[in-house]
Amino acid sequence: MAVPKKRTSISKKRIRKNLWKRKGYWTVLKAFSLAKSLSTGNSKSFFVRQIKD
């Protein structure tokens, strides 16, 4: 028979939430850094086709 689980404490919930937010923060930081390097042309891992005028 199904038994209800014990309630998770507020502090434990806050810790998990902050870990989740931190992971998103680092992903955004990496993406922004990559975009910046692509826009300045300093990227070593991507080949961007240059548009000639």
GROMACS .gro file of C-alpha atoms in nm:
model
   53
    1MET     CA    1   0.000   0.000   0.000
    2ALA     CA    2   0.128   0.350  -0.085
    3VAL     CA    3   0.249   0.553   0.211
    4PRO     CA    4   0.304   0.931   0.194
    5LYS     CA    5   0.667   1.038   0.211
    6LYS     CA    6   0.808   1.260   0.483
    7ARG     CA    7   0.818   1.629   0.403
    8THR     CA    8   1.151   1.767   0.274
    9SER     CA    9   1.291   2.038   0.498
   10ILE     CA   10   1.300   2.396   0.372
   11SER     CA   11   1.680   2.413   0.401
   12LYS     CA   12   1.726   2.096   0.195
   13LYS     CA   13   1.484   2.228  -0.068
   14ARG     CA   14   1.673   2.561  -0.080
   15ILE     CA   15   2.009   2.384  -0.124
   16ARG     CA   16   1.877   2.177  -0.416
   17LYS     CA   17   1.720   2.484  -0.576
   18ASN     CA   18   2.046   2.680  -0.550
   19LEU     CA   19   2.244   2.394  -0.705
   20TRP     CA   20   1.998   2.388  -0.994
   21LYS     CA   21   2.027   2.766  -1.039
   22ARG     CA   22   2.407   2.753  -1.024
   23LYS     CA   23   2.419   2.495  -1.301
   24GLY     CA   24   2.211   2.726  -1.521
   25TYR     CA   25   2.435   3.022  -1.436
   26TRP     CA   26   2.751   2.842  -1.553
   27THR     CA   27   2.580   2.728  -1.874
   28VAL     CA   28   2.478   3.087  -1.951
   29LEU     CA   29   2.829   3.211  -1.873
   30LYS     CA   30   2.986   2.957  -2.112
   31ALA     CA   31   2.736   3.038  -2.388
   32PHE     CA   32   2.797   3.412  -2.348
   33SER     CA   33   3.174   3.362  -2.355
   34LEU     CA   34   3.147   3.155  -2.673
   35ALA     CA   35   2.923   3.414  -2.838
   36LYS     CA   36   3.168   3.688  -2.744
   37SER     CA   37   3.464   3.499  -2.890
   38LEU     CA   38   3.269   3.429  -3.210
   39SER     CA   39   3.172   3.794  -3.251
   40THR     CA   40   3.529   3.919  -3.202
   41GLY     CA   41   3.678   3.645  -3.422
   42ASN     CA   42   3.897   3.498  -3.147
   43SER     CA   43   3.729   3.158  -3.150
   44LYS     CA   44   3.965   2.865  -3.200
   45SER     CA   45   3.704   2.588  -3.206
   46PHE     CA   46   3.461   2.731  -3.464
   47PHE     CA   47   3.507   2.826  -3.825
   48VAL     CA   48   3.285   3.119  -3.910
   49ARG     CA   49   3.238   3.212  -4.272
   50GLN     CA   50   3.332   3.577  -4.322
   51ILE     CA   51   3.102   3.787  -4.539
   52LYS     CA   52   3.302   3.996  -4.784
   53ASP     CA   53   3.159   4.333  -4.889
   0.00000   0.00000   0.00000
